[in-house]
Short mmCIF file of C-alpha atoms and ligand atoms in Angstrom, two decimals:
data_model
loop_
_atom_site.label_atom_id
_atom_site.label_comp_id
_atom_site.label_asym_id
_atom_site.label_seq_id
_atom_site.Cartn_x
_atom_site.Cartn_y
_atom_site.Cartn_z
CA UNK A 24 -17.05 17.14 -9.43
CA UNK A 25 -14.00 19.02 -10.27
CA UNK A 26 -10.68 18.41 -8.83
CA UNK A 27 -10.49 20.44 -6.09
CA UNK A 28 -13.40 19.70 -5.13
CA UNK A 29 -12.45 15.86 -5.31
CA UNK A 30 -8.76 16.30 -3.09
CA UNK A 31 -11.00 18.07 -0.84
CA UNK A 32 -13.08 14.70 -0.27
CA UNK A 33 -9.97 12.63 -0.44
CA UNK A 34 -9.36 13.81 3.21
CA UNK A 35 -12.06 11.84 4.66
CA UNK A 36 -11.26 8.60 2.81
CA UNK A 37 -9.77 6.32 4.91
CA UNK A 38 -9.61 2.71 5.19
CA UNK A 39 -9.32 0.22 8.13
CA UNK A 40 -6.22 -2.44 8.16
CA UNK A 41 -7.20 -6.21 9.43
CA UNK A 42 -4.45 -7.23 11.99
CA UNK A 43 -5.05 -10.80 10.62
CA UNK A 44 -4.09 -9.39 6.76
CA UNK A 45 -0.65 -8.53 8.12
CA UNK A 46 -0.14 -12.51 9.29
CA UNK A 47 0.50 -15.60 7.86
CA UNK A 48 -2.28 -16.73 5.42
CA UNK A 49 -3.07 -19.93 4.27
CA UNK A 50 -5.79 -22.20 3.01
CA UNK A 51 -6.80 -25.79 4.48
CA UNK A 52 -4.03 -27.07 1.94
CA UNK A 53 -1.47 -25.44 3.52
CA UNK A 54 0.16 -22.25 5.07
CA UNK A 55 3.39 -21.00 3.20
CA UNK A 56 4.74 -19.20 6.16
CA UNK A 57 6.93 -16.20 5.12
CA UNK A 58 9.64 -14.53 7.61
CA UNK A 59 8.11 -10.84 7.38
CA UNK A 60 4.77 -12.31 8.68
CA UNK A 61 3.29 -10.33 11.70
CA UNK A 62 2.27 -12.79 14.79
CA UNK A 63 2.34 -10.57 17.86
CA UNK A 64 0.47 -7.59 17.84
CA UNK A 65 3.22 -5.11 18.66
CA UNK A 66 4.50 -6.46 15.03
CA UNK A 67 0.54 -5.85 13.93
CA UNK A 68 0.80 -2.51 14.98
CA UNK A 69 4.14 -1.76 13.63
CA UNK A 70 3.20 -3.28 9.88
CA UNK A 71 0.03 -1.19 10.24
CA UNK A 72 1.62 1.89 11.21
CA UNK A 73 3.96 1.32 8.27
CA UNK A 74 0.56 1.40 5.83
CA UNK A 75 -0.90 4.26 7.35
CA UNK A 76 2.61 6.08 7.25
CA UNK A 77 2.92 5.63 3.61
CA UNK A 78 -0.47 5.78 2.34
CA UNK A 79 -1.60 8.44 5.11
CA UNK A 80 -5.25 6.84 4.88
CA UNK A 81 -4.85 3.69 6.96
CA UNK A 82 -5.30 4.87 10.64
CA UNK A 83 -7.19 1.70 12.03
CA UNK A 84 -6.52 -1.74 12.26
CA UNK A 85 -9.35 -4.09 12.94
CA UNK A 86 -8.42 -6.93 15.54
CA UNK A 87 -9.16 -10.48 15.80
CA UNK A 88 -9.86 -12.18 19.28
CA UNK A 89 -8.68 -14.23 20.37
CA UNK A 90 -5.60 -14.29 17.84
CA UNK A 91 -4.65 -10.94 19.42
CA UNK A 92 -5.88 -11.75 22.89
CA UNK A 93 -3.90 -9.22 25.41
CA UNK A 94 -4.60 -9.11 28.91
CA UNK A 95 -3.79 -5.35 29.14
CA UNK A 96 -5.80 -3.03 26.65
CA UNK A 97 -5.36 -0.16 28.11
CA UNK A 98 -1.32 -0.63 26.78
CA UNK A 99 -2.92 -2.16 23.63
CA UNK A 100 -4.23 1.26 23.00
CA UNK A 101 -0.96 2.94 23.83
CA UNK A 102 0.73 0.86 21.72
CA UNK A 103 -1.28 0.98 18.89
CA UNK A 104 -0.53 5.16 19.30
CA UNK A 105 2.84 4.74 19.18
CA UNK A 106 2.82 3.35 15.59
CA UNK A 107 0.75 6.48 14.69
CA UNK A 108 -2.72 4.09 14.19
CA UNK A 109 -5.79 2.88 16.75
CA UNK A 110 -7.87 0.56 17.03
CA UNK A 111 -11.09 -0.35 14.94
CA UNK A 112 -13.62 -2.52 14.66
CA UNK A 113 -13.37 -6.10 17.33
CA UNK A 114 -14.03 -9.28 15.34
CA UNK A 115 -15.34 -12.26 17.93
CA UNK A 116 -14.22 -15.60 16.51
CA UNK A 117 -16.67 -17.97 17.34
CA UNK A 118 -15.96 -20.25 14.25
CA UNK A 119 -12.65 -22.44 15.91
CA UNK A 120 -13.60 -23.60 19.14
CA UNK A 121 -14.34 -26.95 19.00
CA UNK A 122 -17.59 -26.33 20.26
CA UNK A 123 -18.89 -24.55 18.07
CA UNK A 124 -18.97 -27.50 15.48
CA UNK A 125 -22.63 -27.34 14.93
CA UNK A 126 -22.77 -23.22 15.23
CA UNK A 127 -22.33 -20.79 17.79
CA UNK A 128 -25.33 -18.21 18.05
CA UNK A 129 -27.49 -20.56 16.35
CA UNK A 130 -25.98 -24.14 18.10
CA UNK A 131 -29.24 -26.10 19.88
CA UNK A 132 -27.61 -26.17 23.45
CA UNK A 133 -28.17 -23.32 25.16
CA UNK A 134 -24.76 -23.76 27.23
CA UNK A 135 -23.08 -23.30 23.80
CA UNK A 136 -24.73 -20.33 22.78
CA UNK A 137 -23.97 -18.55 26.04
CA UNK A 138 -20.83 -19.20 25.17
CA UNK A 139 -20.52 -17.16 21.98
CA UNK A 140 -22.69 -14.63 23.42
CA UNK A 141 -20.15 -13.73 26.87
CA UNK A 142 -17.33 -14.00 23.72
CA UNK A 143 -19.47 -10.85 22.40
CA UNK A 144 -19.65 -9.22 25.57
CA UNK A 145 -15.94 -9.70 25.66
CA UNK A 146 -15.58 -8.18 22.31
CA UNK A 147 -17.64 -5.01 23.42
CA UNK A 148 -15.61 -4.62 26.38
CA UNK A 149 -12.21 -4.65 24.34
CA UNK A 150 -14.05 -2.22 22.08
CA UNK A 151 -14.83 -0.17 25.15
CA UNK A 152 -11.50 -0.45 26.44
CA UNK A 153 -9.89 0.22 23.41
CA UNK A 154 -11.90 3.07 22.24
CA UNK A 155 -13.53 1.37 19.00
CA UNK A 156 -16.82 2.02 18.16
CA UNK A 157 -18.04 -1.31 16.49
CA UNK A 158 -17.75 -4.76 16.98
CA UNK A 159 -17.83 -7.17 13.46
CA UNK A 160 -19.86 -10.36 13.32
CA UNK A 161 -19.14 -13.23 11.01
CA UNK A 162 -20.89 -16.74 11.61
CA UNK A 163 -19.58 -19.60 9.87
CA UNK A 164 -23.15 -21.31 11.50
CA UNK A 165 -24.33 -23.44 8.89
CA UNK A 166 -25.68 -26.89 8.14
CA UNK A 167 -23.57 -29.64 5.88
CA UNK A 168 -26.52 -31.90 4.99
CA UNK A 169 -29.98 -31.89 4.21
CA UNK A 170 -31.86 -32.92 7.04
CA UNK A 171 -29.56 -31.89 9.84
CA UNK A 172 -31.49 -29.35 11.37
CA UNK A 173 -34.13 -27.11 11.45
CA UNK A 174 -33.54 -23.59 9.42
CA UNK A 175 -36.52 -22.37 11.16
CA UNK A 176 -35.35 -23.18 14.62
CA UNK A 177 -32.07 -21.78 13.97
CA UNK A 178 -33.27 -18.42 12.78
CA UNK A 179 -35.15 -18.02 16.30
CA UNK A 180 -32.18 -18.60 18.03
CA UNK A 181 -29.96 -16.21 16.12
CA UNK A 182 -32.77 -14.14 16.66
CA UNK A 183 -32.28 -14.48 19.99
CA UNK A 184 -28.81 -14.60 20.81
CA UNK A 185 -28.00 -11.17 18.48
CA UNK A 186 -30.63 -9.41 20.76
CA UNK A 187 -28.92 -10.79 23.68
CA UNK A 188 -25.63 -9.30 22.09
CA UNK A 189 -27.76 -6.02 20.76
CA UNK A 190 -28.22 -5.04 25.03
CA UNK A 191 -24.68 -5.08 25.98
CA UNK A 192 -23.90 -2.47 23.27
CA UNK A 193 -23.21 0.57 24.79
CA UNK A 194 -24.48 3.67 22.92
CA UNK A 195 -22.77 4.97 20.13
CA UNK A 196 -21.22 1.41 19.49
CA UNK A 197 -22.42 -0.13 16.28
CA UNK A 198 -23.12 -3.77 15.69
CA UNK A 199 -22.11 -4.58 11.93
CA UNK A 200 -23.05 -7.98 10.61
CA UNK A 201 -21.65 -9.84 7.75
CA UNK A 202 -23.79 -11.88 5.66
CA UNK A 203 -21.44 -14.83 3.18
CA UNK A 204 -23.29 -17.45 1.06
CA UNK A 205 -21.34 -20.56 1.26
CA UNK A 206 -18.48 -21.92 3.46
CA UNK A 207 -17.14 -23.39 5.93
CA UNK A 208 -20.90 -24.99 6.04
CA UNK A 209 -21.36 -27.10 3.03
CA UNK A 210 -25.45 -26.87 2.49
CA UNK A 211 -26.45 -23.58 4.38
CA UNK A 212 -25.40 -20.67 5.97
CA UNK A 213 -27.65 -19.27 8.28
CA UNK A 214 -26.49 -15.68 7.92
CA UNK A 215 -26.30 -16.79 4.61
CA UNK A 216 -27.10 -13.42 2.37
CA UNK A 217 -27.97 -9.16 2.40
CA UNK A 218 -31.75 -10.52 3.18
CA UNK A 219 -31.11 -11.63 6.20
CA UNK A 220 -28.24 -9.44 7.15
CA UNK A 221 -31.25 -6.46 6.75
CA UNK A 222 -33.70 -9.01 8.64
CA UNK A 223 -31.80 -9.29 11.28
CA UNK A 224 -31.00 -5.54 11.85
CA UNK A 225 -34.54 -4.69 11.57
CA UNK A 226 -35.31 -6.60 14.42
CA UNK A 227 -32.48 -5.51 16.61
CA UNK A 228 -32.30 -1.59 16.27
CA UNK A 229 -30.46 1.25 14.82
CA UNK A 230 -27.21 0.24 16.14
CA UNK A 231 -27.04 -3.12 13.93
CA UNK A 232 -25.89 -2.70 10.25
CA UNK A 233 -24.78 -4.77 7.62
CA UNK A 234 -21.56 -5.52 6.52
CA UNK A 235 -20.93 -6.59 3.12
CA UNK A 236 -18.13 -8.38 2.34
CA UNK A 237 -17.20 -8.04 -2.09
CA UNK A 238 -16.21 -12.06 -1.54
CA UNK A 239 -18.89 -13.35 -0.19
CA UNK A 240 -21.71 -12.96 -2.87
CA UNK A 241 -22.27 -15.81 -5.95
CA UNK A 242 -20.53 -15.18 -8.99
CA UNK A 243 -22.22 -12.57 -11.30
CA UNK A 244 -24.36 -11.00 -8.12
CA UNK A 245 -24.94 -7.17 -8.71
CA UNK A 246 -23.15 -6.06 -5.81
CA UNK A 247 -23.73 -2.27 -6.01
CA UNK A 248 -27.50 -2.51 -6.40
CA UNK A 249 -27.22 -4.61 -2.71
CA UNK A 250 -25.34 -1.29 -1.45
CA UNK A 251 -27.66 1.13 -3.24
CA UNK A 252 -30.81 -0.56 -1.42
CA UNK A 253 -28.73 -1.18 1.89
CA UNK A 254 -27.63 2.54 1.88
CA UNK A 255 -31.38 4.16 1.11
CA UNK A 256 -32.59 2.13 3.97
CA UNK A 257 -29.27 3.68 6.58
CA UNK A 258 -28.19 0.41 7.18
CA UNK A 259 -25.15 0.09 5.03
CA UNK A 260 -22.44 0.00 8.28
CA UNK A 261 -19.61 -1.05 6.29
CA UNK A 262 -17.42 -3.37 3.79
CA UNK A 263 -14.91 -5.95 3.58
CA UNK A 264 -13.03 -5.27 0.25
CA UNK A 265 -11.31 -8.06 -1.15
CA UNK A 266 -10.95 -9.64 -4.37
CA UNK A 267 -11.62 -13.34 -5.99
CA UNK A 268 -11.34 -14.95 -9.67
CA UNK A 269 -13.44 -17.99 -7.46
CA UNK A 270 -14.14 -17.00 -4.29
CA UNK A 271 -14.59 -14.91 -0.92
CA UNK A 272 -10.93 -13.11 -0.09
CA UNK A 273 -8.48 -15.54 -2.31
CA UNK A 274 -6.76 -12.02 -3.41
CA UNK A 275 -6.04 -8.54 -2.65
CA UNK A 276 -9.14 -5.97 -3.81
CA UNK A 277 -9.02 -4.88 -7.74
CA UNK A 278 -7.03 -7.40 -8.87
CA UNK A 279 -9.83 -8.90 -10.54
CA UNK A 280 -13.17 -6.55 -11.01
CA UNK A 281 -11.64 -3.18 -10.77
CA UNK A 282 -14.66 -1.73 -12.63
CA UNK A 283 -16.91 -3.38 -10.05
CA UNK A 284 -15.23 -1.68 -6.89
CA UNK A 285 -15.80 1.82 -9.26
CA UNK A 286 -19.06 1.10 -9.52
CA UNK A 287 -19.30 0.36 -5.66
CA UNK A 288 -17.80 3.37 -5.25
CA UNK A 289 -20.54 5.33 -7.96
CA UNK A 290 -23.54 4.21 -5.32
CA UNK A 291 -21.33 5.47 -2.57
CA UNK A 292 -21.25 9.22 -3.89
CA UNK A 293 -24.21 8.73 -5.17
CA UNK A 294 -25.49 8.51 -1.68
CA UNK A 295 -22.99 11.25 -0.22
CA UNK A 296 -24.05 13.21 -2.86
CA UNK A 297 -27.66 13.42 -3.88
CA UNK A 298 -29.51 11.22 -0.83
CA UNK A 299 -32.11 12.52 1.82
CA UNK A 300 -29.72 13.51 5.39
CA UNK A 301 -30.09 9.74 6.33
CA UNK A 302 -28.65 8.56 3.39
CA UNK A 303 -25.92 11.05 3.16
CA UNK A 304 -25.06 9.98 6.89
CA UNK A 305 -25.09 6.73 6.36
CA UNK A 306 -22.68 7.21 3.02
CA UNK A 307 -20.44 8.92 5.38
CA UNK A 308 -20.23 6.71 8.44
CA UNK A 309 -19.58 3.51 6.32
CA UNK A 310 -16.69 1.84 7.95
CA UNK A 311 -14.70 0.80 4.86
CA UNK A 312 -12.08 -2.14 5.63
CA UNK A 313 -9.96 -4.54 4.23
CA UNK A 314 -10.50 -8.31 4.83
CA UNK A 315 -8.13 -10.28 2.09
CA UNK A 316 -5.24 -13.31 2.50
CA UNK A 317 -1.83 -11.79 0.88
CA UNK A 318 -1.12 -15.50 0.25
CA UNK A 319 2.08 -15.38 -0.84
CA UNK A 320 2.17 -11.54 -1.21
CA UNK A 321 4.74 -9.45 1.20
CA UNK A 322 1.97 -8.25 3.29
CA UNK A 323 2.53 -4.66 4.08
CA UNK A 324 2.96 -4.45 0.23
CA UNK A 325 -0.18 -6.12 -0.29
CA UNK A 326 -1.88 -3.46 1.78
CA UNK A 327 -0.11 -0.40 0.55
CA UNK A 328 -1.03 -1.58 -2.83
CA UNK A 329 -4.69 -2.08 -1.65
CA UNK A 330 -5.24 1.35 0.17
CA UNK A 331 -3.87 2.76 -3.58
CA UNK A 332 -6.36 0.69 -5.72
CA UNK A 333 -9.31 2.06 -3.63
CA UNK A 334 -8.30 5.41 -2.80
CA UNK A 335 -8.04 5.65 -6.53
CA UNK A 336 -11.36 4.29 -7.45
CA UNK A 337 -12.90 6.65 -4.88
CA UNK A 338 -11.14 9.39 -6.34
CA UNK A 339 -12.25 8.00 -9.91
CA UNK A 340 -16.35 7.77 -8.98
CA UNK A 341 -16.34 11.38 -7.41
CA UNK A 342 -15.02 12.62 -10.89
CA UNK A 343 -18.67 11.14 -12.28
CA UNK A 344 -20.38 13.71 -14.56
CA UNK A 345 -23.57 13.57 -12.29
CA UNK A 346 -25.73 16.31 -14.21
CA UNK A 347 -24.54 15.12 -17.42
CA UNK A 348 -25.77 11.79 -15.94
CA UNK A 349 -28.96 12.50 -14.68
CA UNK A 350 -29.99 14.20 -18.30
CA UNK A 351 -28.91 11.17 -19.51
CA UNK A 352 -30.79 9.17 -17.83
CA UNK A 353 -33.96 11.26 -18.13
CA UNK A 354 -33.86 10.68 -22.04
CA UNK A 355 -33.16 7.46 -21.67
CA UNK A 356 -29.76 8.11 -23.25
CA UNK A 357 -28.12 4.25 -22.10
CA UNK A 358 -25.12 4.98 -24.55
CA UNK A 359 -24.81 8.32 -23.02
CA UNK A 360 -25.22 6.69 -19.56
CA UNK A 361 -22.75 4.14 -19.78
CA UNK A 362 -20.01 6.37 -21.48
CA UNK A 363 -20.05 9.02 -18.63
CA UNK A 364 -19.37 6.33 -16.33
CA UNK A 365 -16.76 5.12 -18.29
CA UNK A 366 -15.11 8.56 -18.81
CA UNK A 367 -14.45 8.82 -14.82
CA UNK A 368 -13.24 5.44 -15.17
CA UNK A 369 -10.98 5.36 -17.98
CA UNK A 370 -9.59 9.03 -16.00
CA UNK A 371 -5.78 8.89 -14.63
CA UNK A 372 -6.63 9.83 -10.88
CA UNK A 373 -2.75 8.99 -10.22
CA UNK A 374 -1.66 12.69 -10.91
CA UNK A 375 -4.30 13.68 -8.49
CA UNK A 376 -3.16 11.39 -5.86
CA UNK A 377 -0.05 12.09 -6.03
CA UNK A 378 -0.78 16.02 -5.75
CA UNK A 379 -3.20 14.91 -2.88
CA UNK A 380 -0.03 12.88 -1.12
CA UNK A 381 2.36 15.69 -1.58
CA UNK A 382 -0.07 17.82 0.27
CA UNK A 383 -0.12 16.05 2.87
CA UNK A 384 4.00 15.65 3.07
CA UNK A 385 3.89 12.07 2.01
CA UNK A 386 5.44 9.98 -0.84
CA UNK A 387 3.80 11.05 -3.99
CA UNK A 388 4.21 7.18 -4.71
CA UNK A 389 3.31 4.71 -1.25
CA UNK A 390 4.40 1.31 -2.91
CA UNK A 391 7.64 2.37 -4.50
CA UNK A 392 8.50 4.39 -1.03
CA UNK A 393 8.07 1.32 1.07
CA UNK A 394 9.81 -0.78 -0.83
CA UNK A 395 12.95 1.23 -1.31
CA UNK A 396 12.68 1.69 2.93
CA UNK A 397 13.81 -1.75 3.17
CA UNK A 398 11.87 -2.24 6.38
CA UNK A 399 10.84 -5.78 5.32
CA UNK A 400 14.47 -6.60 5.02
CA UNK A 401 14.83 -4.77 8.17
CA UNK A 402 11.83 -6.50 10.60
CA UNK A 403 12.56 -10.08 8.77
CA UNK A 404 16.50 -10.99 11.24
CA UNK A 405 14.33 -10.11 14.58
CA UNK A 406 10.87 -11.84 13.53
CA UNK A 407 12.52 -15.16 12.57
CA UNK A 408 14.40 -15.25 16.17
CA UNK A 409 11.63 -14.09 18.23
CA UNK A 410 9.71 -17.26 16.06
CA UNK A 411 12.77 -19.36 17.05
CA UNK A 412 13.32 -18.11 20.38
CA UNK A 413 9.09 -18.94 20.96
CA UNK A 414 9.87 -22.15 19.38
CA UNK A 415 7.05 -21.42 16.93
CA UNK A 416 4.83 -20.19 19.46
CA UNK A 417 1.17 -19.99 18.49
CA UNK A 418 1.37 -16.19 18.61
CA UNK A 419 -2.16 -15.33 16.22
CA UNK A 420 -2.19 -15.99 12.46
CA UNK A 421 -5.23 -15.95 10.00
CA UNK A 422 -6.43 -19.36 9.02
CA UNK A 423 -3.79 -21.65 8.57
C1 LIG B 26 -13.39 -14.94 6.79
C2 LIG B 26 -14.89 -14.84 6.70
C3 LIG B 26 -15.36 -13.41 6.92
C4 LIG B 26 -14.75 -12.74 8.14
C5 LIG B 26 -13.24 -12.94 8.12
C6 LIG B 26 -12.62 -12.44 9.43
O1 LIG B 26 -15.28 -15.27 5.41
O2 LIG B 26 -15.07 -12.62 5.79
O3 LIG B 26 -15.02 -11.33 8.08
O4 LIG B 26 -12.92 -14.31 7.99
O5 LIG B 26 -13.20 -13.12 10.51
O6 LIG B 26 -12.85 -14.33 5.65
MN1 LIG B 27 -15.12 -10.47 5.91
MN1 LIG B 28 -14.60 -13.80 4.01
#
C-alpha cells in the first residue's frame, strides 16, 4: 500500500481506553498506590480525554461496573463529552462478590446465577443509557481441584445463562466474550480458550463475538492464526492488547512481542483487504482496546505510549507488499515470504505518523507533548486531597 494510501487508513484507527488502566494497579502482593492515579470517574474521563487529546485516536474509554458505578448516566455521558471522549464497551464484574466464589454464570444455585445475569441486564442498560454499543464478558468461573465439579454441567449452564443475557440485548448491541486459559481458577476455566469462545457464539447469534485478549493464551500459542480463523468466520468482535514476559496483562502492549502485535495486525489487513464483504466487515468493526496494569508506570503515559506502539504497527502491516506476497507465496518462495514481511516491519512508520498527527493539528510527538504539559504534576496536589479529604474512600481501582 503506498503512503497515502496508508494516512488515509490511519483515520479510522482508533483504540478504546479502559477506565480501570488509568487507576491504581496492583497484584495480590500488593498495590503501590501512586498520587496521579485516577479513582473517580470524572478523573477517568479527564486522564482519558488527555490520551485521546494527544494521540487523537483514543475517543472511548471502556468502563468497569461497579468500580465506576454512577447513579446518573445520563451526566456520565455528558461528562465523558466534556473531556472530548464517550463511552465504550460496559464490563460486568461478576468475579468479586463474594458469591460468586464457585462462579457466576456457571455457579450450581440458580439464585446465584440470576444474580450475574440482572448484573448483565444492568450492564446493557448503562450501555443503553450511555450510548455504547457492546457490553464485554470476562468469567473468572473456574474449578481449583480435580473433582470439584462437573465441566459438563457447567457448560449447560453457561449455556444457559449467556442466552438468558443474549435476549436482553437490544439490536445493534454486540455481546463480545473473552476467552483466558488459566487464573484466578487454579485447574479450569470454563471459558477457558478461542474454542469455546466460538462455541458459545454459535449458539447464541450474530450479536455474540469473541474477544481475544494477547494475555490470555499459553506461552508460544500462534495468536494470529486464532484471529485469521475467528475473522473468516465474522466473529472476531474485538481485542484486549496487552503485553506479558509471563503472563495475561503484567505490561503495557509491545513491550515484549512487538513483531507478534505486527503480525496481528498482517491478518487484520489481510482481512480488510482481500476477504469476502463479511470478512472485510468484520475487519472493520473490530473493537480494538486496551486492557493492561501500568504497575508502576505514570498511567496516562503508559497509554499515550500504548496508542503509539499500535498505531504504528497498524501503520507498519498496511505497508505489506501484498502482490509481491501473494507471488511469493504461489512459488513457494518462504525466504521471499518472510523477508516482505520483514521489510514493512523493519520500515520507520514514525515519519508517517508524525505527518499523519500534524494533519490532524496535533503534536507530531504524543509522549514527549504530554509530558512537557505537566498535567501529571498539575492533577497530582488536588487528587491526593480529594484521597485525604475521602479518607481513602473506596472510589474504583483495578485489582488491588
Ligand atoms: C482481567 C481479566 C480479563 C478482563 C479484565 C477486565 O483477565 O482480561 O478483561 O480483567 O475485567 O485482566
Ligand atoms: Mn481482558
Ligand atoms: Mn486479562
Amino acid at each position: 500500500m503506498d503512503t497515502a494510501t496508508a494516512l488515509r487508513r490511519l483515520d479510522h484507527f482508533t483504540v478504546e481506553t479502559p477506565s480501570w488502566g488509568l487507576a491504581d494497579s496492583g497484584t495480590r502482593f500488593g498495590t503501590f498506590r501512586q498520587p496521579w492515579a485516577a479513582k473517580l470517574i470524572d478523573e477517568k474521563f479527564a486522564d482519558a480525554g488527555q490520551v485521546h487529546a494527544y494521540t487523537g485516536i483514543c475517543p472511548r474509554v471502556a468502563l468497569h461496573i461497579p468500580w465506576d458505578r454512577t447513579d446518573d448516566w445520563s451526566s456520565i455521558k455528558a461528562l465523558a463529552n466534556q473531556h472530548g471522549v464517550r463511552v465504550g464497551a460496559i464490563n460486568p464484574n461478576v468475579f468479586q462478590d463474594p458469591d460468586y466464589q464457585f462462579g457466576s454464570i456457571c455457579h450450581a444455585d440458580e439464585r446465584v446465577r440470576a444474580k450475574a445475569i440482572a448484573h448483565h441486564r444492568e450492564c446493557i442498560d448503562i450501555a443503553v443509557a450511555t450510548g455504547s454499543d457492546a457490553i464485554s464478558l470476562w468469567y473468572a468461573d473456574g474449578t481449583n481441584y480435580p473433582g470439584q465439579a462437573s465441566f459438563r454441567e457447567r457448560k449447560h449452564r453457561m449455556q444457559d445463562s449467556l442466552a438468558e443475557v443474549y435476549r436482553a440485548l437490544p439490536a445493534g448491541m454486540r455481546m463480545l466474550i473473552e476467552y483466558k486459559f488459566f487464573e484466578p481458577a487454579f485447574y479450569h476455566t470454563d471459558l477457558q480458550d478461542w474454542g469455546s469462545a466460538l462455541l458459545m457464539c454459535h449458539k447464541l447469534g450474530v450479536q455474540a463475538q469473541v474477544l481475544v485478549d494477547t494475555g490470555h493464551h499459553a506461552q508460544g500459542t500462534n495468536i494470529e492464526h486464532i484471529v485469521a480463523i475467528l475473522l473468516d468466520e465474522g466473529r472476531l468482535g474485538g481485542f484486549h492488547f496487552n503485553n506479558r514476559k509471563y503472563a495475561d496483562d503484567d505490561l503495557t502492549v509491545g513491550a515484549i512481542n512487538p513483531y507478534e502485535l505486527f503480525l496481528i495486525f498482517c491478518e487484520l489487513v489481510a482481512g480488510e483487504e482481500d476477504g469476502d464483504a463479511a470478512v472485510r466487515a468484520t475487519a472493520r468493526r473490530c473493537a480494538y482496546m486496551f486492557d493492561q496494569c501500568p504497575n508502576h508506570k505514570p498511567t496516562v503515559e503508559s497509554i499515550i505510549q500504548s496508542a503509539v506502539c499500535v498505531q504504528e504497527h497498524y501503520a507498519k502491516a498496511l505497508l505489506v507488499d501484498r502482490a509481491g506476497l501473494e507471488q511469493a507465496r504461489a512459488r513457494h518462495d518462504l525466504v521471499e515470504c518472510e523477508e516482505i514481511l520483514k521489510d514493512a516491519y523493519s520500515t520507520d512508520v514514525r515519519p508517517m505518523l508524525c505527518d499523519w498527527r500534524r494533519s490532524k493539528g496535533l503534536d507530531a510527538h504524543p509522549l514527549k507533548a504530554f509530558r512537557a504539559s505537566g498535567y501529571t504534576q498539575r492533577v497530582m496536589p488536588e487528587r491526593i486531597a480529594r484521597r485525604k479529604a475521602a479518607g481513602a474512600a473506596a472510589g474504583s481501582g483495578a485489582f488491588g
